[in-house]
Each structure stands twice: as C-alpha cells, then as structure tokens.
mmCIF file of C-alpha atoms in Angstrom:
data_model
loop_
_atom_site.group_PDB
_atom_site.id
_atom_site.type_symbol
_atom_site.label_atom_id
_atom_site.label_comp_id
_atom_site.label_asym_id
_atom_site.label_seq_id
_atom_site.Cartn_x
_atom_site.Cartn_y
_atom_site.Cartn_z
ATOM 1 C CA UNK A 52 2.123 -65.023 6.223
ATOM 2 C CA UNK A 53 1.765 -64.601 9.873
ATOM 3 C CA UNK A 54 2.249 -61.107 11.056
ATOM 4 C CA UNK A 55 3.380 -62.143 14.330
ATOM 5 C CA UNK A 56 5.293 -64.170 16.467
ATOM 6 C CA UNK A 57 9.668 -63.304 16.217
ATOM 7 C CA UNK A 58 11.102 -63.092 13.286
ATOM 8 C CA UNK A 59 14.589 -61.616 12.449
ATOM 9 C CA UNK A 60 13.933 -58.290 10.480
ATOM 10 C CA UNK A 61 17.041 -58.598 7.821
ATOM 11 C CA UNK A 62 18.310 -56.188 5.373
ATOM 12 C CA UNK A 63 18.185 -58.125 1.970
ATOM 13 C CA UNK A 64 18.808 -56.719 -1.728
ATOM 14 C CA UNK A 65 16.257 -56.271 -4.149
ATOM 15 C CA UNK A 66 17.143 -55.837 -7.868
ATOM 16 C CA UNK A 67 15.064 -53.437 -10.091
ATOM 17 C CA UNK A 68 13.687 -55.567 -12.573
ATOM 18 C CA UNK A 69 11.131 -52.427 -14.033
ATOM 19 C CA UNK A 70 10.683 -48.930 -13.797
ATOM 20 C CA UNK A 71 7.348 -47.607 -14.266
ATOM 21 C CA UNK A 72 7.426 -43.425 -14.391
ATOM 22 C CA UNK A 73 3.613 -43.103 -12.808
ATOM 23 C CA UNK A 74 4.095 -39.474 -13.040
ATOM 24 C CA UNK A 75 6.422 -36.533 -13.650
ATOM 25 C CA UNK A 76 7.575 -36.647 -9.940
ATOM 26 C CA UNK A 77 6.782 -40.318 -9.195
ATOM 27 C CA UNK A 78 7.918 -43.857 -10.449
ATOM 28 C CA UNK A 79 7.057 -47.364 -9.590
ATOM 29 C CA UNK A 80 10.278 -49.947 -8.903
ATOM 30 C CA UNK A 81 9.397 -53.373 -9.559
ATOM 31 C CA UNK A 82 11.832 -55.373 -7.377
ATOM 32 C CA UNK A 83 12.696 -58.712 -7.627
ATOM 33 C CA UNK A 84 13.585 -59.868 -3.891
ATOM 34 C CA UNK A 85 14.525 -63.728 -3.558
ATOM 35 C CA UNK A 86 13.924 -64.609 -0.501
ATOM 36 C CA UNK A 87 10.973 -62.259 0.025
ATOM 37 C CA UNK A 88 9.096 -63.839 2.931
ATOM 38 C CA UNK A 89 5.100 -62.450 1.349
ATOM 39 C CA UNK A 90 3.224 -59.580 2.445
ATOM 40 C CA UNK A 91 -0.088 -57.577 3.605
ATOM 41 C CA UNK A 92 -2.046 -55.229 1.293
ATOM 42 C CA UNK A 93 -1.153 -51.861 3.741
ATOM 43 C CA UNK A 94 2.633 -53.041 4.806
ATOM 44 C CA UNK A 95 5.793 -51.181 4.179
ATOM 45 C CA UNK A 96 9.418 -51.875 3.443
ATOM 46 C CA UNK A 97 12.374 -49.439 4.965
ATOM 47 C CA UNK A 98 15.022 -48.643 2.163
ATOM 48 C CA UNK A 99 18.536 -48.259 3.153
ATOM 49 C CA UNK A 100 21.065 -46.044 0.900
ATOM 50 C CA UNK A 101 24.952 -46.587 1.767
ATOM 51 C CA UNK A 102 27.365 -44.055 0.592
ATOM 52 C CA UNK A 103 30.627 -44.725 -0.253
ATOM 53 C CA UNK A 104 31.738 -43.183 2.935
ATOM 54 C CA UNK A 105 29.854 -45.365 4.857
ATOM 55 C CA UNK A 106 27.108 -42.684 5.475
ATOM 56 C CA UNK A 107 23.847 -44.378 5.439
ATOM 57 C CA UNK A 108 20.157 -42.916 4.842
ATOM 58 C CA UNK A 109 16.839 -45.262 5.248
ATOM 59 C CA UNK A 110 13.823 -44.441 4.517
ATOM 60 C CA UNK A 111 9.688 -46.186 4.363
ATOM 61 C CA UNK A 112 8.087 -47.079 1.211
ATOM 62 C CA UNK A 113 4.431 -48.210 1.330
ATOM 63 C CA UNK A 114 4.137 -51.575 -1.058
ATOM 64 C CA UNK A 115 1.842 -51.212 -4.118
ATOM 65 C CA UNK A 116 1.981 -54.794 -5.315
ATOM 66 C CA UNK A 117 -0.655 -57.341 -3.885
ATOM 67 C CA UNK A 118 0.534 -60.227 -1.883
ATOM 68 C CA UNK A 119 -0.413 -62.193 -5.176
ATOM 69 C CA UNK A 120 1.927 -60.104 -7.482
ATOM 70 C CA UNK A 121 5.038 -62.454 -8.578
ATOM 71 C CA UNK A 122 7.161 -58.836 -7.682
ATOM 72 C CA UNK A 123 7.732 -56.339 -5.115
ATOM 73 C CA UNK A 124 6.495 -53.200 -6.413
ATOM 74 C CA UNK A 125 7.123 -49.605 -4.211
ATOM 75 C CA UNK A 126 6.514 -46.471 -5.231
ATOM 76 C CA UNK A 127 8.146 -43.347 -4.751
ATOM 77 C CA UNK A 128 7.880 -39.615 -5.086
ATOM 78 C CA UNK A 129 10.673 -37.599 -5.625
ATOM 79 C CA UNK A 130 11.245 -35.402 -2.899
ATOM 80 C CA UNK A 131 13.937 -32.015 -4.484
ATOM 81 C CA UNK A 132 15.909 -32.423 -1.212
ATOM 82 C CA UNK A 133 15.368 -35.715 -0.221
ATOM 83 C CA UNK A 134 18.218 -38.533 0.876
ATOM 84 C CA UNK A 135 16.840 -41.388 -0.488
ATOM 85 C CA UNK A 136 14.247 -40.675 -3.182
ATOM 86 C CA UNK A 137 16.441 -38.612 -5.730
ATOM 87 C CA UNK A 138 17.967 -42.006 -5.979
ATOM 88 C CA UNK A 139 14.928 -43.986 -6.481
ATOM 89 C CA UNK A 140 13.334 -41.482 -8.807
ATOM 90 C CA UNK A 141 15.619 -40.732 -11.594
ATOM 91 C CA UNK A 142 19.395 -42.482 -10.572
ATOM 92 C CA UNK A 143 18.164 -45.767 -10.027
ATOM 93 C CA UNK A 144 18.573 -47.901 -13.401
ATOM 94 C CA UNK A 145 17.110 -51.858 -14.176
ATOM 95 C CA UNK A 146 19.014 -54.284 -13.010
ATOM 96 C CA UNK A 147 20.282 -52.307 -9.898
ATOM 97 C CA UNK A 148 20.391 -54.022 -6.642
ATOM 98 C CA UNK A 149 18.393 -51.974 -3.323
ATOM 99 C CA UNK A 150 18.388 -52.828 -0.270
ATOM 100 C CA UNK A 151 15.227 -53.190 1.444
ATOM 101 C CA UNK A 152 13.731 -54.995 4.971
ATOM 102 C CA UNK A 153 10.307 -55.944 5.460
ATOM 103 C CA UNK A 154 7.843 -56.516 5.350
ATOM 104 C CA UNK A 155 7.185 -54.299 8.042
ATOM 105 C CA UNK A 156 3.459 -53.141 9.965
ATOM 106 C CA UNK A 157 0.183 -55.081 10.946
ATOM 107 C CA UNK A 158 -1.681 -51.898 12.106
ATOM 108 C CA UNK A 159 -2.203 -50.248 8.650
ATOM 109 C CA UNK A 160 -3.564 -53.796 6.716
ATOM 110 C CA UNK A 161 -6.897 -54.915 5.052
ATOM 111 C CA UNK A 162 -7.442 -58.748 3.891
ATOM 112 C CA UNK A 163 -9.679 -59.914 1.401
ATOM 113 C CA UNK A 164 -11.591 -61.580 4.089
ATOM 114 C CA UNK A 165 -13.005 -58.715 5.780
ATOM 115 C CA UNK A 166 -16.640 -58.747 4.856
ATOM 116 C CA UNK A 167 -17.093 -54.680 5.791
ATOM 117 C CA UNK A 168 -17.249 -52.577 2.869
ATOM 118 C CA UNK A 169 -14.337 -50.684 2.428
ATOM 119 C CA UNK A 170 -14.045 -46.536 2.181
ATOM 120 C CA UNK A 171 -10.425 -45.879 1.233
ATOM 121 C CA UNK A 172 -9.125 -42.129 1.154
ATOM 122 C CA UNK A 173 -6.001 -41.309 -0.009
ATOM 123 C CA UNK A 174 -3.685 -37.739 -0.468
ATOM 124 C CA UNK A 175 -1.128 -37.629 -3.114
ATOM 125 C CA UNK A 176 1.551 -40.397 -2.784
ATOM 126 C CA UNK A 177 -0.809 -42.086 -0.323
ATOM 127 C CA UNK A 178 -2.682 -43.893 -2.585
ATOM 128 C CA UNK A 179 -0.028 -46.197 -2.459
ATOM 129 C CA UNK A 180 -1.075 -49.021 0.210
ATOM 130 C CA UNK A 181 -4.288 -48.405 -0.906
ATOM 131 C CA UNK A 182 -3.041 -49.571 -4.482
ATOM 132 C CA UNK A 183 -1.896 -52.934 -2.692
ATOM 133 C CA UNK A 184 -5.776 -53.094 -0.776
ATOM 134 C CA UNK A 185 -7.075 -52.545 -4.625
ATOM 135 C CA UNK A 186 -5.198 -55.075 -6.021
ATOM 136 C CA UNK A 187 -5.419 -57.599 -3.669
ATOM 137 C CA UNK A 188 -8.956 -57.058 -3.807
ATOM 138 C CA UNK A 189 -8.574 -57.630 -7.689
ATOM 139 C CA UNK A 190 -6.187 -60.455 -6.911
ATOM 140 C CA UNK A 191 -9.250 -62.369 -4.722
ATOM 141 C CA UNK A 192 -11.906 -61.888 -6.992
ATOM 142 C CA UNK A 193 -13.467 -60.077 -4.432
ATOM 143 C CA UNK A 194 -16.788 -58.205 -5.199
ATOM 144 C CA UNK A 195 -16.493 -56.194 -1.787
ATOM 145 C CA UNK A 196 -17.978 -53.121 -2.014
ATOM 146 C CA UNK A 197 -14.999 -50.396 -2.286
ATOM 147 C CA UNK A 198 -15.121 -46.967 -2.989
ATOM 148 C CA UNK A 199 -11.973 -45.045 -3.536
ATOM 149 C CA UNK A 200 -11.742 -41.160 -2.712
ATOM 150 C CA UNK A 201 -8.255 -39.552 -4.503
ATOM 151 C CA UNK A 202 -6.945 -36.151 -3.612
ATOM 152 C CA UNK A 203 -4.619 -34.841 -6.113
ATOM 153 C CA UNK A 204 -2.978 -31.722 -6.927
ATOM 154 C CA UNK A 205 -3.695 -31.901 -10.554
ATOM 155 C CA UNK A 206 -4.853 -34.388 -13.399
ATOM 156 C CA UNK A 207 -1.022 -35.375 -14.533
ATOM 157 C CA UNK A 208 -0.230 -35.928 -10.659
ATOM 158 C CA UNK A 209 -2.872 -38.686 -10.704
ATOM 159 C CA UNK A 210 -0.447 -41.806 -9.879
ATOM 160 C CA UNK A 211 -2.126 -45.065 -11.274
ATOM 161 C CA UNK A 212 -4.674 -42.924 -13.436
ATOM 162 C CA UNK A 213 -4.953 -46.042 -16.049
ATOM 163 C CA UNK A 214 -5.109 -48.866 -13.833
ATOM 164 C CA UNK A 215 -7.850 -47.096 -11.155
ATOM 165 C CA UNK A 216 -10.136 -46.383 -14.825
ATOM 166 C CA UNK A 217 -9.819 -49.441 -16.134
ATOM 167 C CA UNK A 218 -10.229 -51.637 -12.112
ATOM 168 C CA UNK A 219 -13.278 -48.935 -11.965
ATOM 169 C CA UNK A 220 -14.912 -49.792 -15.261
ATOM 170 C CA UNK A 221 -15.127 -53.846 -14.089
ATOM 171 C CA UNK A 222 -18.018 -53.854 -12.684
ATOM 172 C CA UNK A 223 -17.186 -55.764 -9.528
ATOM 173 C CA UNK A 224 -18.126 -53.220 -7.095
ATOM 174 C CA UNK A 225 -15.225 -50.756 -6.988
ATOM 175 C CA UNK A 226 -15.881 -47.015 -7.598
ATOM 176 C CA UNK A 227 -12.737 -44.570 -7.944
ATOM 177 C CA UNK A 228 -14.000 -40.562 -7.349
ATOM 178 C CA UNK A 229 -11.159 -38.226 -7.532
ATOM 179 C CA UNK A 230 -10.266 -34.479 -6.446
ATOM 180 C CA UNK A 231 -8.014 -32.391 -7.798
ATOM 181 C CA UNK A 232 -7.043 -29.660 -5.514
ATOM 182 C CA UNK A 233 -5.123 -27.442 -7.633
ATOM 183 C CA UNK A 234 -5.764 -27.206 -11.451
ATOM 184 C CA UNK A 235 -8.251 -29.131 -13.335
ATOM 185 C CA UNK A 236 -8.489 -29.961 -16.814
ATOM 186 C CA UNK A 237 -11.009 -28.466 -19.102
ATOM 187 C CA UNK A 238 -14.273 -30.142 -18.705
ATOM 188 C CA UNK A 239 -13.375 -31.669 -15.865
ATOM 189 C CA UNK A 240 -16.314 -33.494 -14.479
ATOM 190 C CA UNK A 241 -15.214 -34.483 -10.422
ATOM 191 C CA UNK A 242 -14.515 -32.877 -7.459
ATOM 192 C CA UNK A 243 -12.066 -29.527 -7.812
ATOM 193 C CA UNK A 244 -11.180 -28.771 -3.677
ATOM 194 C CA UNK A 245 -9.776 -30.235 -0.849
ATOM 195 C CA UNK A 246 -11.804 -33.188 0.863
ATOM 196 C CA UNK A 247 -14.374 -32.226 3.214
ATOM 197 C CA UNK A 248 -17.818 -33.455 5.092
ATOM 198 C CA UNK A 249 -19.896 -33.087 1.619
ATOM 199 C CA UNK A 250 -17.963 -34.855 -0.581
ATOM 200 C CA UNK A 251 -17.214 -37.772 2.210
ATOM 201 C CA UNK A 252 -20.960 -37.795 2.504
ATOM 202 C CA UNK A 253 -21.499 -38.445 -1.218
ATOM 203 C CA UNK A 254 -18.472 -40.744 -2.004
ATOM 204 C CA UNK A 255 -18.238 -43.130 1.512
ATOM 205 C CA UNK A 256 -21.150 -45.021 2.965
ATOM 206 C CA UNK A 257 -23.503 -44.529 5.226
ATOM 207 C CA UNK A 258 -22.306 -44.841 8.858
ATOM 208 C CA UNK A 259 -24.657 -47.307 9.119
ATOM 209 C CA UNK A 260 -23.491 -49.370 7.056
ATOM 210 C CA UNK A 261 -20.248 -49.751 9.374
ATOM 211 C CA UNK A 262 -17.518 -49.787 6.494
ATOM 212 C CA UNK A 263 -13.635 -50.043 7.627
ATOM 213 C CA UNK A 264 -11.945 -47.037 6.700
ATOM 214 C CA UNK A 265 -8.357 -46.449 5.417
ATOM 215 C CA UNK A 266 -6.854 -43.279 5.103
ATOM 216 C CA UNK A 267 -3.392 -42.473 3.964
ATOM 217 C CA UNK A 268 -1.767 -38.940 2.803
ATOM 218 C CA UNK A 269 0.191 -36.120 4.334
ATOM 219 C CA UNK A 270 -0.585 -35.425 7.902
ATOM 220 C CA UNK A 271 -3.215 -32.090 8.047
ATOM 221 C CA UNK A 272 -4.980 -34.320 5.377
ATOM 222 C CA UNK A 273 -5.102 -37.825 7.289
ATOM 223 C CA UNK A 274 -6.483 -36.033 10.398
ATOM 224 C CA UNK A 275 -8.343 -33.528 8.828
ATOM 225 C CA UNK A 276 -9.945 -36.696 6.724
ATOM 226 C CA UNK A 277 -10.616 -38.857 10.332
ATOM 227 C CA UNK A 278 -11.822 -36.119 12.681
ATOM 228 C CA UNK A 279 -14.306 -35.149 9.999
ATOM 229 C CA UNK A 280 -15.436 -38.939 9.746
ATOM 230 C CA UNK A 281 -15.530 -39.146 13.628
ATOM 231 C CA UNK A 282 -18.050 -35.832 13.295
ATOM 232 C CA UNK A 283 -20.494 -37.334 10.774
ATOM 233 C CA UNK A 284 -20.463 -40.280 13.591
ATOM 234 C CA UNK A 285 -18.309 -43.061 12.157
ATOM 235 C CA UNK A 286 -16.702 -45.579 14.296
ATOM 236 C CA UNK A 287 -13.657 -44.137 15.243
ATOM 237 C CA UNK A 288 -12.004 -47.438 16.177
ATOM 238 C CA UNK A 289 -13.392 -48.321 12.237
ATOM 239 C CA UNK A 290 -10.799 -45.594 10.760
ATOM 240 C CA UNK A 291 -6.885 -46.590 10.156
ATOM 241 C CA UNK A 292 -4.927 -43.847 9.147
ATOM 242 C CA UNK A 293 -1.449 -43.726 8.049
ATOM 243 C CA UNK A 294 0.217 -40.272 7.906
ATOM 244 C CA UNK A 295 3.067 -39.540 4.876
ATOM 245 C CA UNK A 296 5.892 -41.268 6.498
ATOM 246 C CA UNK A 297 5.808 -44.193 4.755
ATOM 247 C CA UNK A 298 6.585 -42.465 1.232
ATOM 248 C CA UNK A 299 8.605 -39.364 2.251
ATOM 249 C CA UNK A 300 12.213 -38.422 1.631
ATOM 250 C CA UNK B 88 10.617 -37.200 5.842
ATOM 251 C CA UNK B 89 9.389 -34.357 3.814
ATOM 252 C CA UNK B 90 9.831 -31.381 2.171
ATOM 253 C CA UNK B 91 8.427 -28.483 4.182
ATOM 254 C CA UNK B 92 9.486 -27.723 8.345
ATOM 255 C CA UNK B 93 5.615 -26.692 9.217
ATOM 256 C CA UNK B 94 5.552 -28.710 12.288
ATOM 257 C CA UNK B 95 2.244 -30.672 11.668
ATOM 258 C CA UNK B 96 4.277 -32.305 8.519
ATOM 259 C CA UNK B 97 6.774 -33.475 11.238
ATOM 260 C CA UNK B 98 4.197 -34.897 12.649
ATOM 261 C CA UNK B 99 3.756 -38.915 11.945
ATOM 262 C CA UNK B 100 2.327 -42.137 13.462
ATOM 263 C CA UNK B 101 3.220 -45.060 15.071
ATOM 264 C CA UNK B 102 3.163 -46.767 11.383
ATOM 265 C CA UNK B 103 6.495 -44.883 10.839
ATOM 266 C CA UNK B 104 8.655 -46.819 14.064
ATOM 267 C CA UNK B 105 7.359 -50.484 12.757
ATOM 268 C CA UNK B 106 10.372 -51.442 11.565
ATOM 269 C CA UNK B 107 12.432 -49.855 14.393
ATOM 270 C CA UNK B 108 10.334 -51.216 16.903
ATOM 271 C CA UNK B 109 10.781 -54.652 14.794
ATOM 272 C CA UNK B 110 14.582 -54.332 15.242
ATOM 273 C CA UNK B 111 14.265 -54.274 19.467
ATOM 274 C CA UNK B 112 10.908 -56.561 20.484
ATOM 275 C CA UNK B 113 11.561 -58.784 16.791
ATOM 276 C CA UNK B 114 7.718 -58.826 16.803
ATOM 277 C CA UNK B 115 5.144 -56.717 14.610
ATOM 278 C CA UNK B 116 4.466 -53.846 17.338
ATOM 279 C CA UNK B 117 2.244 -51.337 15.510
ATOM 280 C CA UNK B 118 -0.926 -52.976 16.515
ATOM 281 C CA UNK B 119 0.396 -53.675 20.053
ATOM 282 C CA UNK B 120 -1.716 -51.434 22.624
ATOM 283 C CA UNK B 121 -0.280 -48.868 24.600
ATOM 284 C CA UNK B 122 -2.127 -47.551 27.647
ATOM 285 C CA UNK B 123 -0.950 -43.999 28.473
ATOM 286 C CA UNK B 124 0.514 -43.578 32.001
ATOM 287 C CA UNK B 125 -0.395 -39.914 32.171
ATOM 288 C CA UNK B 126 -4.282 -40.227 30.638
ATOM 289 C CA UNK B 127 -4.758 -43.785 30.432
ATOM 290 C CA UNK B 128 -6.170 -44.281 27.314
ATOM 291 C CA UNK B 129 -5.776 -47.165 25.074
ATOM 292 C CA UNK B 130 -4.165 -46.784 21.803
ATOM 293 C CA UNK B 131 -2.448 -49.365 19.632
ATOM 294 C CA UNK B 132 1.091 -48.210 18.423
ATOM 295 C CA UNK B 133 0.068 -47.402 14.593
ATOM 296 C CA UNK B 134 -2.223 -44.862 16.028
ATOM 297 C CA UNK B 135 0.194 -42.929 18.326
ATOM 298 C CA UNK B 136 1.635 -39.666 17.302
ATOM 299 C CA UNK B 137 5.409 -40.042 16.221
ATOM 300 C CA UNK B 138 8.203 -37.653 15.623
ATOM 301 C CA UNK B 139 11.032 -38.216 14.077
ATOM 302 C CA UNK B 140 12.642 -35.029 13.715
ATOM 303 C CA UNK B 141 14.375 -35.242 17.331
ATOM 304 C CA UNK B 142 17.395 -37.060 17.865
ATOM 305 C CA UNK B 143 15.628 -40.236 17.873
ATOM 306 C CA UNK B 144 12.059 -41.061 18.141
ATOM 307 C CA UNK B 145 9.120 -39.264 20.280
ATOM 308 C CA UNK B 146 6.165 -41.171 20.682
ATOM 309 C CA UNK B 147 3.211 -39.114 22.452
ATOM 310 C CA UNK B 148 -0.129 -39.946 23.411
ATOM 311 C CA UNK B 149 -2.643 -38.951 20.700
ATOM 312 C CA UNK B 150 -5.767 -38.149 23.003
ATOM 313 C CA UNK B 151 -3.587 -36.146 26.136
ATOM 314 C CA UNK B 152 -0.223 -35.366 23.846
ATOM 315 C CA UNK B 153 2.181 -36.882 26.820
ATOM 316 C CA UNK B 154 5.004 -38.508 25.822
ATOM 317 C CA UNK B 155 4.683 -42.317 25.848
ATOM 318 C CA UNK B 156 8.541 -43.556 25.107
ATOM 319 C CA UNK B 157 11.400 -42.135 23.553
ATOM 320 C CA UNK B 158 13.816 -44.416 21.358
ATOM 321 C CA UNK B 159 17.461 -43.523 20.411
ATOM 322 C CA UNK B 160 19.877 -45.288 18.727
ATOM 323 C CA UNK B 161 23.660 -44.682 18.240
ATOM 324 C CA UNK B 162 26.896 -46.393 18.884
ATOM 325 C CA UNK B 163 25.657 -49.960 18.530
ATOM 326 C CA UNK B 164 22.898 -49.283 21.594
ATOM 327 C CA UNK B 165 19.346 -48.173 22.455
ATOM 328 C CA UNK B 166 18.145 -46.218 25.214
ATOM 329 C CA UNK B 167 14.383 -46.416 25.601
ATOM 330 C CA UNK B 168 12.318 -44.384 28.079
ATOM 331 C CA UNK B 169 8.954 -45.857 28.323
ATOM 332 C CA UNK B 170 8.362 -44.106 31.636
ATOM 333 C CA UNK B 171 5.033 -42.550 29.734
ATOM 334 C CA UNK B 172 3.381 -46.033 28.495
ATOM 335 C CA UNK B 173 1.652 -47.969 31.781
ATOM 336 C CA UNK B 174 1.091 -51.045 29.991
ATOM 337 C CA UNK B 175 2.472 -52.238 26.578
ATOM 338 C CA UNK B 176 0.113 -55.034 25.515
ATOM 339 C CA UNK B 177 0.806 -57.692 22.098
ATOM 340 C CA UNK B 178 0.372 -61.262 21.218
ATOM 341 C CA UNK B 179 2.827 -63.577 21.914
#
C-alpha cells in the first residue's frame, strides 16, 4: 500500500467478527472490513459512534493486527467516562457493524525492511502499534533484532501477556522485558518502577548501534521516555513517539 | 481523549490530526515537514505538539511552543490559520 499520493478517506463499516477480553479494562475487536484498502504496522483507524439523535463521537484506535493478518484487529481500553470506548469495551457484541476510516498516519510506521534494530517502548494501552510492528515482524520472518520494553501498572494489566511470552520464547531475536509500576506479583523477577536511564541502558542498545526507536504511551511517559534517550545521546531524529491519543476515550 | 484534566495529558501529537488533516489535503500529512515561522525549526507533523481540548485543533511548535496552525470545523466548513507554519513541505 502506498502511503501517499490522494486518496478519499471514507467512513466504511466494520463488523465484529471476535472479541478478545486482553484484560479486565481492555478488549481486542477483530473486525472484518470488506473493502479494507491494507495497512502499516504503527497506523491508526478513527472510530465514529452515531447516536440516535444524530449526536456523533469519533475517536483513534492504534491497529494491532499486521498488514498480513486476514482481519482488522484494534484494541481498546475502557475509559469510565469515555464517549466511545464504553461502547467498544463491554456494549459492543459479534456480529455488530462499526464504523471506522483508515487507515490513517505514515509518521508513526516501521516495515520489515528496515535493517536497524528496533528498541520499542511502550506505556499501558500503547503497546498497541507496537503489537502490529511485532507481528509484522513475525509475519516476515524477520530475525531483526527487537527488544521490547513494557510499562504496566500491574501483572493482570499486561495486554498481550501470552502472545509477547510465547513471540519471546522463539528464538528469532525478539526479547520482551516488562515493568510493572504499581503492584507486582510474588516472586516477581523484572523491573518494579517507572522507566528510567538504567533500565533503558540495560534493555535498548547501545547508541552505537543506531537502532530506530518507537515509543508509544501516555504523554509524561512518551517524553519522559525520548528526552531521556536524547540524554544518553541517541539520535533524536532515530526516536518516533506517539503520545495516548490514538487509544483514548 | 482521556480520563484525567492534568494539562500534560491534554497534551498530544501531530499523530492525533492524521485523519483530520487527511479529510482537507486527502494526502497522508503526519510525516509532511513543517518549518516554524516564529523559530524556524523543522519538524514533520507527527512530531508537533497537538491539542485537542480547544474548540478545534492547536498545533504548536515542539522546540519554541508557538502556535503553528489552528483547525476548526463546524457547519459543513474549515477555517485554518497557518499563519505560524513558514513552509509546509510533502510529497506529491
């Protein structure tokens, strides 16, 4: 798929052909969209609610799925007082039609071809383009050298805890280290605080080594994340950050 | 977007206005670079600061914090100021 060059961005409907709780407060919809036109590992869709009144409520959801998956797969936390996820998390049944646009962004994107190794950080819910970068990596049969570094709040918040183990234990190169910020199970053997300058030391590569950098999660994280990369002298044009937006409300 | 009002939560990137910028140049705009009228730095679009929390969209320069465009929407129209960007730069 070319990302450029005009192209009509149209609504279109997706119908929920799975739904995959990940968590207690997030769930994966597996959509099947016909005339879905392919996408990047990093891109977005915007998801449109229309009330019955006419009142309408849109919203970004980063894609999990790899451009290789037959299905369009987002997923979403539930947000308490949200517009749009309360409706995606918990009303939403199979066989429901959404409707979605997209594939939207170019900035945000890795592809298979990019011979760099790859440092990807991610906060909470922003593991989710990541997830697409992971499997698309999978997807490729890549053996590019990919380290994953997970911030969550606690172990049952860990949203594709199963499939990061079991992509980890391959063998081909990728290595998943996670934090958990809040509570941590007993005998739990990784990192127990927020992210900092030690722990990107011991998880990413050396700056030498030139890696691109992805890092999506809630705002003070994603900057806190970069400007800490851009002090232990990484390439600052080598980090791409996306801040929550894309999986929000 | 989210939960919480703390101001740096309000606080996104260009990544956020891809589809919106989509809608009025039809092209993929978040790695078109921006060069700041007020600065002049050089920043593509998915690396500008966005907020969405005014009516419409502010778009400021992340290394001087001017304000680069402002997008609303309403009533079937747009009203753009880009009086902040010098030089909007993409592939044709």
């Amino acid at each position: 798929m070319s990302s450029r060059g005009p192209r009509l961005l149209i609504w279109q409907l997706g119908e929920v052909a799975e739904l995959v709780p990940q968590t207690p407060r997030v769930s994966s919809l597996v959509l099947d969209v016909p005339a879905w036109p392919g996408h990047l590992a990093g891109q977005h869709v915007d998801v449109r609610l229309t009330a019955d009144d006419g009142y309408q409520a849109q919203r970004s959801y980063s894609i999990a799925s790899a451009p290789e998956d037959p299905h369009l797969e987002i997923t979403v936390e539930r947000l308490e007082d949200g517009e749009v996820s309360p409706y995606l998390v918990g009303e939403v049944r199979k066989g429901d039609k959404v409707e979605l646009r997209g594939p939207i962004g170019g900035y945000f994107v890795w592809t298979a071809g990019d011979p760099r190794p790859l440092l990807l950080v991610a906060g909470g819910s922003g593991v989710v383009p990541l997830m697409s970068m992971i499997r698309h990596r999978e997807h490729t049969g890549s053996s590019n050298p990919t380290r994953l570094l997970y911030s969550s709040r606690s172990y049952e918040d860990i949203i594709y805890r199963d499939e990061l183990d079991r992509l980890a234990a391959g063998g081909d190169g990728l290595t998943v280290a996670h934090t958990l910020t809040r509570m941590q199970p007993q005998g739990w053997q990784g990192y127990a605080r927020r992210i900092d300058a030690d722990m990107l030391s011991e998880v990413g590569w050396p700056k030498a080594e030139m890696p691109a950098v992805f890092v999506c999660g809630p705002t003070p994280m994603v900057e806190s994340v970069a400007s800490t990369l851009v002090d232990m002298g990484y390439d600052p044009a080598s980090i791409k950050t996306e801040r929550f937006g894309a999986t929000g409300g | 977007m989210t939960v919480t009002t703390q101001q740096s939560d309000l606080k996104l990137d260009g990544n956020a206005i891809g589809g919106l910028l989509r809608e009025i140049f039809t092209m993929e705009m978040t790695t078109a670079e921006g060069t700041c009228a007020n600065c002049g730095a050089v920043h593509a679009v998915g690396q500008v600061v966005v907020y969405l929390n005014a009516p419409g969209a502010v778009v400021r320069c992340p290394s001087c914090d001017h304000v680069l465009m402002k997008i609303v929407q309403g009533r079937g129209r747009y009203w753009i100021d880009l009086t902040g960007v010098r030089v909007l730069e993409f592939s044709a």
